[in-house]
Coordinates of C-alpha atoms in Angstrom, one line a residue:
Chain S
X1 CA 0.0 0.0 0.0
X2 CA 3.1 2.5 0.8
X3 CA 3.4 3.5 -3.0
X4 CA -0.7 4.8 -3.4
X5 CA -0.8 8.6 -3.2
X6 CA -2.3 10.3 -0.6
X7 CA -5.3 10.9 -2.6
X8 CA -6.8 7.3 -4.1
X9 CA -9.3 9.1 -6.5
X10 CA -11.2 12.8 -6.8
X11 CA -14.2 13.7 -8.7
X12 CA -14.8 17.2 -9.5
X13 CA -18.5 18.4 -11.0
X14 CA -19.0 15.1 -11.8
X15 CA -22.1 13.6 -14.1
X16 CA -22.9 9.8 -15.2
X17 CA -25.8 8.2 -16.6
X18 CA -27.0 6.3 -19.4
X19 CA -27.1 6.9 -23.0
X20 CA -26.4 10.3 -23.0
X21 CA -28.8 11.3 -20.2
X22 CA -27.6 11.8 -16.6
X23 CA -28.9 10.2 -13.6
X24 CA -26.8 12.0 -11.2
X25 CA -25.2 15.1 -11.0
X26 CA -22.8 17.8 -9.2
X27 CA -20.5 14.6 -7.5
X28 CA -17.6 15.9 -6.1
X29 CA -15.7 14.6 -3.5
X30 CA -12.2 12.6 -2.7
X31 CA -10.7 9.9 -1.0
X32 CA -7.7 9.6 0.7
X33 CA -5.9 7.0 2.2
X34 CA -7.0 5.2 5.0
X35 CA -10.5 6.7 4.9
X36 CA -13.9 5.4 5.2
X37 CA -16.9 7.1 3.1
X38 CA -20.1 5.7 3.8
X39 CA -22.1 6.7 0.5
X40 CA -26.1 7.1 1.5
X41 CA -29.1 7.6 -1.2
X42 CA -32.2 5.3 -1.6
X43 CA -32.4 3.1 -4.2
X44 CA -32.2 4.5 -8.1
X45 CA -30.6 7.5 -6.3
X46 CA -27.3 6.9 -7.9
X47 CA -24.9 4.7 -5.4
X48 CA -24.7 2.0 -8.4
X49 CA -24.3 4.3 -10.8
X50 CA -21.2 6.2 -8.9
X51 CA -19.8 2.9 -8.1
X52 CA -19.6 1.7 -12.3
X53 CA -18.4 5.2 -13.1
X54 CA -15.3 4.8 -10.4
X55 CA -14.9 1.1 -11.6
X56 CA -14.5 2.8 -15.1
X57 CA -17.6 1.3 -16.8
X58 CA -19.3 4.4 -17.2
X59 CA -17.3 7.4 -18.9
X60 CA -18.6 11.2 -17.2
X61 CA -21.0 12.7 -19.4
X62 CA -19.2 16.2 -17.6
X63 CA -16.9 17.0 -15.1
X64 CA -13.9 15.3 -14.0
X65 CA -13.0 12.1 -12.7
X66 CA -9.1 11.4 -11.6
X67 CA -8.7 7.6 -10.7
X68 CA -4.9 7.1 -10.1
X69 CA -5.1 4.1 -8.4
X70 CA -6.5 0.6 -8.9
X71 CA -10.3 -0.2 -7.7
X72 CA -11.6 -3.3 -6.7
X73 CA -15.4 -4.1 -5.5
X74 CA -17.3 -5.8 -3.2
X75 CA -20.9 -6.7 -5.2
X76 CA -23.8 -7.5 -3.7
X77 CA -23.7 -11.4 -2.4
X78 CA -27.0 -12.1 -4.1
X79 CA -25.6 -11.3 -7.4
X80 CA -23.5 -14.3 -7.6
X81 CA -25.0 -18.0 -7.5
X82 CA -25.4 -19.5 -4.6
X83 CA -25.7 -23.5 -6.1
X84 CA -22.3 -22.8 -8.3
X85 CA -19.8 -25.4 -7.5
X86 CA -17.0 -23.8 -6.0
X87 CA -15.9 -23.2 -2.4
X88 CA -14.7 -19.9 -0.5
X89 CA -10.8 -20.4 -1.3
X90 CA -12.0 -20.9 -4.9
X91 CA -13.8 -17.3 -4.5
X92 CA -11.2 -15.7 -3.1
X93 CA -8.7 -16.5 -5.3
X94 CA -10.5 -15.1 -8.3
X95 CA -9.1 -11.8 -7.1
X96 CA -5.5 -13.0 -8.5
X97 CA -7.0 -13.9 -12.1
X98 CA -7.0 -9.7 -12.7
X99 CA -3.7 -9.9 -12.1
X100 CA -3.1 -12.5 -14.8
X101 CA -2.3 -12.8 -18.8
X102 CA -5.2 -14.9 -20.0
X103 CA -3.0 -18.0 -20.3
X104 CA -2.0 -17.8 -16.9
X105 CA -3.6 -19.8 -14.3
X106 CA -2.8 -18.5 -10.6
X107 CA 0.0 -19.8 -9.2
X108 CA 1.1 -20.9 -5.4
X109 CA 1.9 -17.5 -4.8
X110 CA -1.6 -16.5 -5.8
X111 CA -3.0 -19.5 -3.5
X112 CA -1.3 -18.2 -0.3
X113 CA -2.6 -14.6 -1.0
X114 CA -5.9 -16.2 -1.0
X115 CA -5.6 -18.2 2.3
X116 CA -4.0 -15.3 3.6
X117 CA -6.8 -12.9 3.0
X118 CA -9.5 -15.3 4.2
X119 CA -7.9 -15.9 7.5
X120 CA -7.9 -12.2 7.9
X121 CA -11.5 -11.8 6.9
X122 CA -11.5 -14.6 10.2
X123 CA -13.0 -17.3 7.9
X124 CA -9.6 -19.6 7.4
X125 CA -11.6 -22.6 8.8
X126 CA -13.8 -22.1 6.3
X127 CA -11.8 -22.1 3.4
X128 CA -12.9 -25.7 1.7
X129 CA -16.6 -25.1 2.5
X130 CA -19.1 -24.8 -0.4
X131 CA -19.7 -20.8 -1.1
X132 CA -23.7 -21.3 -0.7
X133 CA -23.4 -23.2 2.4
X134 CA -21.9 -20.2 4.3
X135 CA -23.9 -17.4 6.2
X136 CA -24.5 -14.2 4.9
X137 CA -22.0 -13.1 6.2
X138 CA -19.7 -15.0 5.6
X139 CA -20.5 -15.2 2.1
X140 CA -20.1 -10.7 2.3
X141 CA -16.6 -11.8 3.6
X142 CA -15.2 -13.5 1.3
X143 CA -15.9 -11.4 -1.5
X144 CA -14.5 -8.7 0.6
X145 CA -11.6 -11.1 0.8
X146 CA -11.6 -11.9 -3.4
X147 CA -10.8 -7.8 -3.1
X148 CA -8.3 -8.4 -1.0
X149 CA -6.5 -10.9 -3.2
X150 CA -7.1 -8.5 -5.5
X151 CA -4.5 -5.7 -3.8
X152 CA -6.4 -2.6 -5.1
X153 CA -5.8 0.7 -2.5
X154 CA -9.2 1.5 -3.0
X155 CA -12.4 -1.2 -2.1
X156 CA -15.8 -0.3 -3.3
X157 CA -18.4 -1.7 -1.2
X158 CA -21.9 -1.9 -2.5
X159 CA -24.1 -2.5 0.0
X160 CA -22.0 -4.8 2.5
X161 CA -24.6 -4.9 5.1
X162 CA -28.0 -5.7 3.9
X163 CA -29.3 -8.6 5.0
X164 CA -26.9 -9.3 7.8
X165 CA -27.4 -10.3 11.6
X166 CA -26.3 -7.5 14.6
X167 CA -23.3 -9.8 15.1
X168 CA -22.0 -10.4 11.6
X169 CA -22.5 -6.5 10.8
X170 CA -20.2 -5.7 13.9
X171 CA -17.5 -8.2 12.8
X172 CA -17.7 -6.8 8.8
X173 CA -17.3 -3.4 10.2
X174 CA -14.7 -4.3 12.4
X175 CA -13.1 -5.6 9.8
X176 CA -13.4 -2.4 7.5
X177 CA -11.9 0.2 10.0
X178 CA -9.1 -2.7 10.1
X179 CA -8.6 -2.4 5.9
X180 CA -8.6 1.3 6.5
X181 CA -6.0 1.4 9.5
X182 CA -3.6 -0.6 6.7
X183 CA -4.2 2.9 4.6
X184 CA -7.0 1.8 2.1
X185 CA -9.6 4.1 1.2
X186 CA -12.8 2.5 1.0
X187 CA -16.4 3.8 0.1
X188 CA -19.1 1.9 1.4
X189 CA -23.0 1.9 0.2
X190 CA -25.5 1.9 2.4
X191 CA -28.6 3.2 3.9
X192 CA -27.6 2.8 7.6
X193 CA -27.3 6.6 8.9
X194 CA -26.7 5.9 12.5
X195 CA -23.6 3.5 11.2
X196 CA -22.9 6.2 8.8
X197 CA -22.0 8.4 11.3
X198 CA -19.3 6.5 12.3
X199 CA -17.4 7.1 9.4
X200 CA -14.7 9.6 8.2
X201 CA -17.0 11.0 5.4
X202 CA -20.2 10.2 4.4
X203 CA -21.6 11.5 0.8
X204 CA -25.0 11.6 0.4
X205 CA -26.9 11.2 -3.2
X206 CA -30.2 11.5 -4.8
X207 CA -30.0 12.2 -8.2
X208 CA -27.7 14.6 -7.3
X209 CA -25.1 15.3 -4.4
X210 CA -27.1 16.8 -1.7
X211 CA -23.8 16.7 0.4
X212 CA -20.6 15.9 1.3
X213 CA -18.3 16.2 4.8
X214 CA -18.0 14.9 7.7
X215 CA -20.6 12.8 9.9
X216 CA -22.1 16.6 11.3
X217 CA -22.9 16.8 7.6
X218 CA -26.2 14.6 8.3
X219 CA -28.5 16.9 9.8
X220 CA -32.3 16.6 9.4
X221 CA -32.5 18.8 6.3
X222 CA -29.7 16.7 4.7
X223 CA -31.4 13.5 5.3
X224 CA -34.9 14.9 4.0
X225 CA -32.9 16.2 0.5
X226 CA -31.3 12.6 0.7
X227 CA -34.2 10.5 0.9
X228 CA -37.5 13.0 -0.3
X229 CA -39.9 13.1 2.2
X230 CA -39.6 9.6 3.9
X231 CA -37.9 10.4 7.4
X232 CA -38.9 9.3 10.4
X233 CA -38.0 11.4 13.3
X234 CA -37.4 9.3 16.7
X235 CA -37.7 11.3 19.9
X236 CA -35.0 10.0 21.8
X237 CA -33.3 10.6 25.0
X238 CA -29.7 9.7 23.8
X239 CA -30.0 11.0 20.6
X240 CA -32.2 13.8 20.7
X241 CA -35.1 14.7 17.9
X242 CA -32.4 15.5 14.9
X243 CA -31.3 11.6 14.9
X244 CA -33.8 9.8 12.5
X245 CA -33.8 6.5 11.1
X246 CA -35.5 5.1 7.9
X247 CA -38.6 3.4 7.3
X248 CA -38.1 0.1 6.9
X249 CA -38.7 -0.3 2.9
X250 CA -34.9 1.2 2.4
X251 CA -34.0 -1.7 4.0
X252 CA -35.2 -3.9 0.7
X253 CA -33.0 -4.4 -1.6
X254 CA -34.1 -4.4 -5.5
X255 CA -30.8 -3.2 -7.1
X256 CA -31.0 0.5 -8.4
X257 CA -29.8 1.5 -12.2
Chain D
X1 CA -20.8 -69.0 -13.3
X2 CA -17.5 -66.9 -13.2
X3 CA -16.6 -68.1 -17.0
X4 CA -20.3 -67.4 -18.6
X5 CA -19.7 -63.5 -16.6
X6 CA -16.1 -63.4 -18.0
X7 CA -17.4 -64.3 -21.4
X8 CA -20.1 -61.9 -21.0
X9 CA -17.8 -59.1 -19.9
X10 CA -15.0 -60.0 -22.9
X11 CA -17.1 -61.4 -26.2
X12 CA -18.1 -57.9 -27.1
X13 CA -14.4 -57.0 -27.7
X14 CA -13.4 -59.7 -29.4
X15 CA -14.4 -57.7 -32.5
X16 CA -12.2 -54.9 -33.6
X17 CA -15.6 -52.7 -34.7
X18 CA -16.4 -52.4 -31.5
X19 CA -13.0 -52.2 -30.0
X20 CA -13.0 -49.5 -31.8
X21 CA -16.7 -48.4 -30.4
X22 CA -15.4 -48.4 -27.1
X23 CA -12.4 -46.1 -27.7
X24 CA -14.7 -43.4 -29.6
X25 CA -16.8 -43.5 -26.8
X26 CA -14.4 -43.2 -24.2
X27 CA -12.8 -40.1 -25.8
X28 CA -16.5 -38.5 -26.7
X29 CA -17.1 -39.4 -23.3
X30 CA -14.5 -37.4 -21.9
X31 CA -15.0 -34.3 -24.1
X32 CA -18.5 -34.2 -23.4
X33 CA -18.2 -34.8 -19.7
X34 CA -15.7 -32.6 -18.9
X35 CA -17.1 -29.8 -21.2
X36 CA -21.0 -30.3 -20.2
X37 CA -20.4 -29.1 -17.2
X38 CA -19.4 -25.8 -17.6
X39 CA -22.6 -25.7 -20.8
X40 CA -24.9 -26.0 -17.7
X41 CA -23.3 -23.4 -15.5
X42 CA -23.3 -20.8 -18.3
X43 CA -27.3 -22.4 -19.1
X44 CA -26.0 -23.4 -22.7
X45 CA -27.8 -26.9 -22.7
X46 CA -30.6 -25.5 -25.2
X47 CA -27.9 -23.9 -27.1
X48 CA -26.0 -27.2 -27.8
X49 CA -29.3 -29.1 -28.6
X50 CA -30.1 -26.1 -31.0
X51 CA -26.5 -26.0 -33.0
X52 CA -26.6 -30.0 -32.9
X53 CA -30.2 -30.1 -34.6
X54 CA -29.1 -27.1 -36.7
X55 CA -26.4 -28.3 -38.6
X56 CA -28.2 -31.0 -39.9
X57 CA -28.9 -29.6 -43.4
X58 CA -25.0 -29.0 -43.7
X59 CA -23.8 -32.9 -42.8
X60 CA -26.9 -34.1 -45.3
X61 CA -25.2 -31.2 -47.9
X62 CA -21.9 -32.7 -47.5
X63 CA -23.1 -36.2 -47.8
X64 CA -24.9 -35.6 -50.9
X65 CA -22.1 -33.5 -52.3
X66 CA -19.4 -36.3 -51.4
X67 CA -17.9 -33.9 -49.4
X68 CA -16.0 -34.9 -45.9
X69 CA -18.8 -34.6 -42.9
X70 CA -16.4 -32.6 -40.5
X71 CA -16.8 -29.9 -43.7
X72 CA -20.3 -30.0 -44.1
X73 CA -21.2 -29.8 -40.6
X74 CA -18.4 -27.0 -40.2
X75 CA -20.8 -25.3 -42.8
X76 CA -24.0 -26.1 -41.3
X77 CA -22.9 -24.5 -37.7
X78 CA -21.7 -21.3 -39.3
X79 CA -25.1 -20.6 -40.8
X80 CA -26.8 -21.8 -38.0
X81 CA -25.2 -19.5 -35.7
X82 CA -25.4 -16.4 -38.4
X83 CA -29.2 -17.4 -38.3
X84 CA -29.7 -17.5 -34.6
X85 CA -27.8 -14.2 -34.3
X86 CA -29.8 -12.4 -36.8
X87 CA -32.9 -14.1 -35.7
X88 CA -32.7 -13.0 -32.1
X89 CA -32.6 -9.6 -33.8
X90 CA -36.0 -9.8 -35.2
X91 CA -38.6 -7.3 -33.7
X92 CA -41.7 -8.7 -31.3
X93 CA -41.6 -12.7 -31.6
X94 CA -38.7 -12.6 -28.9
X95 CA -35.6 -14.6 -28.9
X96 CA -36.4 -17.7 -27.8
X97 CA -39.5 -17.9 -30.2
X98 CA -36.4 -16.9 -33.0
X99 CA -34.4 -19.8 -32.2
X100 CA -36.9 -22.0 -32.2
X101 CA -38.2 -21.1 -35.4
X102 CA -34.8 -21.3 -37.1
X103 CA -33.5 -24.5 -35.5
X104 CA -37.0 -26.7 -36.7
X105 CA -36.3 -24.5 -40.4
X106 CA -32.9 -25.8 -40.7
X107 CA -33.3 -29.1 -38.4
X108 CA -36.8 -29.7 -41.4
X109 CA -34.3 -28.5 -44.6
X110 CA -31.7 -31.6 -43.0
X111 CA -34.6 -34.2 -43.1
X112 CA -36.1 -32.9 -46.4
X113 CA -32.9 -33.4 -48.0
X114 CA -31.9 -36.2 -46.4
X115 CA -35.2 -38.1 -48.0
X116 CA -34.6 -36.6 -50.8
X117 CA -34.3 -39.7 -53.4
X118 CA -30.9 -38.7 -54.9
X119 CA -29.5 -39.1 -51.1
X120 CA -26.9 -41.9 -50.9
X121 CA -27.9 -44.9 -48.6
X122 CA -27.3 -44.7 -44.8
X123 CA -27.8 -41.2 -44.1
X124 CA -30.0 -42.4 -41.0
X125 CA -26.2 -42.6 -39.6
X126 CA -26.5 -39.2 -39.6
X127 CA -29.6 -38.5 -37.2
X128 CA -28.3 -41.5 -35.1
X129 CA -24.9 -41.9 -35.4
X130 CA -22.6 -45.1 -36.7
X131 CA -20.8 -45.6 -33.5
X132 CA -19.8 -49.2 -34.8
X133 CA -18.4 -47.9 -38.6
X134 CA -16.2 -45.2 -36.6
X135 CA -12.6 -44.6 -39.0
X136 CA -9.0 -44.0 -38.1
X137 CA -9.8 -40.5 -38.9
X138 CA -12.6 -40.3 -36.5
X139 CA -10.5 -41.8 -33.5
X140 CA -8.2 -39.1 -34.4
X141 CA -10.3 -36.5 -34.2
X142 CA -11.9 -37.5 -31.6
X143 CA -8.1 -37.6 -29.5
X144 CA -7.5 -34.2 -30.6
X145 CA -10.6 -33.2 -29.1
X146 CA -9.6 -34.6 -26.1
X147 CA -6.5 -32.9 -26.0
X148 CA -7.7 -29.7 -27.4
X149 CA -10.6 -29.5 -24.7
X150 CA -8.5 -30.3 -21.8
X151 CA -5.8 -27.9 -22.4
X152 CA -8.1 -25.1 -23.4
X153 CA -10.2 -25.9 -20.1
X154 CA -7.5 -26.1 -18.0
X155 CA -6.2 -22.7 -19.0
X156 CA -9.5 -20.9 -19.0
X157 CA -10.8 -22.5 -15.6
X158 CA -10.1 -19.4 -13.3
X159 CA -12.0 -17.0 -15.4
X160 CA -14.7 -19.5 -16.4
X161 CA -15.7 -19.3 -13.1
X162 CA -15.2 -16.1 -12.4
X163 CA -17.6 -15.5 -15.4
X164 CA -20.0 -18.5 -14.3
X165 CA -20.0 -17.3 -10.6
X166 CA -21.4 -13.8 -11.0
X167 CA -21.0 -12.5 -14.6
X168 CA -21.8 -8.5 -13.5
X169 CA -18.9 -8.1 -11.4
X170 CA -16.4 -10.2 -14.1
X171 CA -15.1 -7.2 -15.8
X172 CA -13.9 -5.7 -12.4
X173 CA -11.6 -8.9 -11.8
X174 CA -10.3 -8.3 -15.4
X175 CA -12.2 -11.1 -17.4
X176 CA -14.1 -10.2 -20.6
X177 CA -17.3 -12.1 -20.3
X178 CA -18.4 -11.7 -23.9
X179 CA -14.6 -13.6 -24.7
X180 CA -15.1 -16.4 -22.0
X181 CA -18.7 -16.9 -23.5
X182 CA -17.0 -17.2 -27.1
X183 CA -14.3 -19.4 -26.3
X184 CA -17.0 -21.7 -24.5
X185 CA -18.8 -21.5 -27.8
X186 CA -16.3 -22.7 -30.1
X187 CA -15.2 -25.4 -28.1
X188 CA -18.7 -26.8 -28.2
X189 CA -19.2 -26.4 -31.5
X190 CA -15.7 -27.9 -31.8
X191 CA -17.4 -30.8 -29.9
X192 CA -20.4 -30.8 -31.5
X193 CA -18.8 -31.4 -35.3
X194 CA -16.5 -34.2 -33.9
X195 CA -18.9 -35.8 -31.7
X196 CA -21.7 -35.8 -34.1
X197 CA -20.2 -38.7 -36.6
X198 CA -20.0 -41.1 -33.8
X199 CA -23.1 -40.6 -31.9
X200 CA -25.5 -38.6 -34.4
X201 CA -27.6 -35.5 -34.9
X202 CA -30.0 -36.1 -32.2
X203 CA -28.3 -38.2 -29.9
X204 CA -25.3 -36.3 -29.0
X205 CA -26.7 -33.6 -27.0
X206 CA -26.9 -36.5 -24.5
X207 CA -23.9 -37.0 -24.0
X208 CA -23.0 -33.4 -23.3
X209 CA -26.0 -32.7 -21.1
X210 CA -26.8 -35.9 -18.7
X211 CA -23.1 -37.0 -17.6
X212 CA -22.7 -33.5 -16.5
X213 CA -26.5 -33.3 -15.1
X214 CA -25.6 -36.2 -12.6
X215 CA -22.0 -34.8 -11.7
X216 CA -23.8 -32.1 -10.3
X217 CA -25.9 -33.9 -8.1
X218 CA -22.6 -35.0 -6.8
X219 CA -20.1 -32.8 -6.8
X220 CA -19.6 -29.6 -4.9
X221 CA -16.6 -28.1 -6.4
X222 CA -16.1 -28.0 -10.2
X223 CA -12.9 -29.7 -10.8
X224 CA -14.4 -32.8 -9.1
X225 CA -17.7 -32.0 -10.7
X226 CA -15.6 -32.3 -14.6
X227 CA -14.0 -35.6 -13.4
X228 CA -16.7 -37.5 -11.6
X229 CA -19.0 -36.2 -15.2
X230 CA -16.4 -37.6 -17.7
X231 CA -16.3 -41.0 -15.8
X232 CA -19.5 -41.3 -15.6
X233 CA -19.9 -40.2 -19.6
X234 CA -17.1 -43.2 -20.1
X235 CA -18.5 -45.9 -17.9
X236 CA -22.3 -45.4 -19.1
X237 CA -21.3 -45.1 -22.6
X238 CA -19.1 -48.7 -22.4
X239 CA -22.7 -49.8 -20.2
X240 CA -24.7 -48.8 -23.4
X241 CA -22.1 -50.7 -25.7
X242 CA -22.6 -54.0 -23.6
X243 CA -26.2 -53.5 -23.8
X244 CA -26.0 -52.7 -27.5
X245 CA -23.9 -56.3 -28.3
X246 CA -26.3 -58.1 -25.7
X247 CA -29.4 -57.2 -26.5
X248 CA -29.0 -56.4 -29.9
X249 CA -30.3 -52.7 -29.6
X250 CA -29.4 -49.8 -31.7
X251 CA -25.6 -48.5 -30.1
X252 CA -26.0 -44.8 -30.5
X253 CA -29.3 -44.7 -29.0
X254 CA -28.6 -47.4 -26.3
X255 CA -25.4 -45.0 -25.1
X256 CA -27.6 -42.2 -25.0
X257 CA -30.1 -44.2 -23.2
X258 CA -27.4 -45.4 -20.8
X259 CA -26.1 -42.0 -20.0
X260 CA -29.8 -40.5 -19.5
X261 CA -29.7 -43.7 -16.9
X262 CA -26.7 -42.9 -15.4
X263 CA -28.5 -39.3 -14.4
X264 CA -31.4 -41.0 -13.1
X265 CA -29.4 -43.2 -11.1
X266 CA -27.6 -40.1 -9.6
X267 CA -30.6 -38.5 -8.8
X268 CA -32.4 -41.4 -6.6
X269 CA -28.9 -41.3 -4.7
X270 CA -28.4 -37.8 -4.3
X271 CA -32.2 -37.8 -3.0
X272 CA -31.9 -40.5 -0.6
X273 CA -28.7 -38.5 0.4
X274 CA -30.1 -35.8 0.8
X275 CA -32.8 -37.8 2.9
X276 CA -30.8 -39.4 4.9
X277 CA -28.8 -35.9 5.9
X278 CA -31.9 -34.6 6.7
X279 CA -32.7 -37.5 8.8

């Protein structure tokens, strides 16, 4: 990681979309290393669309986009196939086949980077189990340990959390702040604002960037822009009548763009 | 008792026809094994039934012609697949309704021909296969196949399943899903034309699709899945040729039959598995 600039990517006035027309506007932002930015917006508010435009599949219709540094992502687990026949180390080791020539299968170097990253992601007793006989969780992991293999300086995340138990979320995000500490930036989809809080940054989309900055970014106003009308203000003791949490249909996941 | 078994078990390859059988459909067996499997991960089994029907009209051509088969056929598969792809391009019908209508067009112009009176004699072989009247050059080809699909599998494996596992995200790990899904193509059709003389238009979709079909039921990782598949392609395919010299049955359609066995086999034991995990 010592070689990646301070700066891991930076997009300046930026627009994407499809086929000409733009589906979200005004993004600018940057990441530097060994941050955290949780990226909030409901669904067809542009996260996915952000996240292919950074992974270079979508070229800006305006604005700027600087992306010195290799990308790698986490997708969504239920994207891949749960009955396909391979097991977690298989997974994970797809990460070193981007590395590759297309007649080069990886090697034993390759294999240990892939053991490696799965015992970090805590799942190296795992490692010969069938891919759809892990939890959720677990599954989450592993692909966040394919990224690994993968050795990009920044992780896109899309999404890591839905679906997942209190305990499993706690050990991802544990895991996270540890990728971060080793000076990766990471940017991490979601629609969790109290978790969002937590993080360096937190960037905030519908259609448009309604903000960026840190945590004290989120107020009330902020959140309303985010997510149109449907906030639901909690009047509670700890966190007083400006916290708000979502209803629950955020919380279902059909995939946006 | 044991001599009558041994007798049983050796008589059939005493003759060197079916000597031969048995080599041409160990090596089919191994192709199609080995390459089925990754035809049902990338949900390519109508595809292969499809350009096997399809490419009818261009074996019959060929035969009629006096042209060599592996030509013909070579023929047949190009304008099948040029029809399919402009076919799927047709406006409201949809593209399954397209391939449909192109593969009974083509599969119908085969048959026509093939009835036609100025077609040579034993053009059924075609439809069903001539396992027992296979040539050197068949055997050959049917080696090289072997050896062709191995090394190209074994190369390709990685990003064959990086395609097969979640094709959205392939592009990110630096595998061109479009290329994977070509190669994959033109090794089947590579299998197809070779594996077409021996076991015939309609029969050798069988012994891409069931082998594989039971592997799955099981195997759990893929490089297991390819093995277990290609011995069970070989063992029920010898199984169909003992039946085939015992019985006095058809040999294409009583390897086909054997292999479709061989799936149902695997299913009653990966259900009673199953049952018994449960249990």
């Amino acid at each position: 990681m010592s070689a990646a600039p301070a700066t891991l990517l930076r997009a300046d006035g930026l627009a994407v979309g499809y086929g000409g027309r733009a589906v979200l506007t005004g993004v600018s932002f940057a990441l530097a290393r060994g941050q955290r930015i949780g990226v909030l917006g409901p669904n067809g508010g542009g996260k996915t669309t952000l996240f292919r435009a950074l992974l270079g599949e979508l070229a800006p219709l305006a604005g700027a986009l600087d992306l010195p540094v290799r990308r790698s992502v986490v997708p969504q687990t239920e994207r891949s196939r749960l009955d396909f026949p391979v097991s977690a180390l298989d997974v994970a080791l797809m990460g070193a086949v981007s590395r590759l020539p297309w007649w080069r299968r990886p090697g034993r170097a390759d294999r240990a980077a892939a053991r490696a990253a799965l015992a970090l992601v805590g799942l190296a007793d795992r490692a010969h189990d069938s891919f759809g006989d892990l939890s959720g969780g677990q599954r989450q992991r592993v692909l966040v340990a394919r990224a690994l293999v993968q050795d990009a300086p920044v992780v896109l995340l899309d999404e890591p959390f839905t679906g997942l138990d209190a305990a499993s979320a706690e050990r991802l995000e544990a895991l996270l702040d540890r990728l971060a500490a080793e000076g990766r930036g990471l940017l991490v989809a979601g629609h969790d604002v109290e978790q969002a809080r937590r993080w360096d940054r937190v960037l905030c989309l519908n259609g448009r960037q309604v903000a960026f900055g840190g945590p004290d970014v989120l107020t009330r106003e902020v959140l309303e822009a985010t997510y149109g009308g449907d906030v639901v203000p909690i009047d509670c003791a700890v966190h007083g009548t400006d916290r708000v949490v979502l209803p629950p249909h955020h919380h279902e996941h059909a995939h946006d763009a | 008792m044991t001599h009558a078994v041994v007798h049983w078990l050796t008589d059939p390859w005493a003759e060197p026809l079916n000597r031969r059988a048995l080599l041409e459909v160990a090596l089919l067996g191994l192709s199609g094994g080995a390459l089925g499997c990754w035809l049902l991960f990338f949900e390519l089994a109508y595809s292969a039934e499809s350009l096997a029907h399809a490419l009818l009209p261009g074996l019959v051509g060929a035969a009629l012609l006096g042209l060599p088969l592996l030509l013909g056929g070579a023929a047949g598969l190009l304008v099948a697949a040029i029809a399919v792809a402009l076919a799927g391009r047709a406006p409201v019908i949809g593209r399954d309704t397209a391939v449909a209508i192109v593969v009974t067009t083509l599969f119908g112009l085969g048959v026509l021909l093939a009835l036609s009176p100025a077609t040579p004699p034993g053009l059924q072989s075609l439809l069903f296969g001539d396992v027992l009247g296979v040539s050197n050059g068949d055997l050959a080809l049917a080696g090289g196949l072997v050896v062709v699909l191995a090394g190209a599998l074994w190369v390709l494996h990685h990003r064959l399943l990086v395609v097969g596992f979640d094709r959205t995200s392939a592009a990110q790990l630096g595998v061109r899903p479009l290329a994977v899904d070509v190669a994959l193509l033109v090794l089947l059709a590579a299998a197809l034309l070779v594996a077409v003389q021996g076991l015939g238009n309609l029969l050798v979709v069988a012994v891409l699709i069931a082998p594989a079909s039971a592997a799955r039921l099981v195997a759990r990782r893929m490089l297991p899945m390819m093995l277990a598949s290609a011995a069970i392609a070989v063992l029920a395919g010898i199984a169909g040729l003992y039946l085939s010299y015992h019985a006095r049955t058809a040999a294409g359609a009583s390897v086909a039959g054997a292999l479709v066995l061989a799936y149902l086999v695997a299913g009653l034991a990966g259900g009673a598995a199953g049952r018994l995990a449960r249990a």
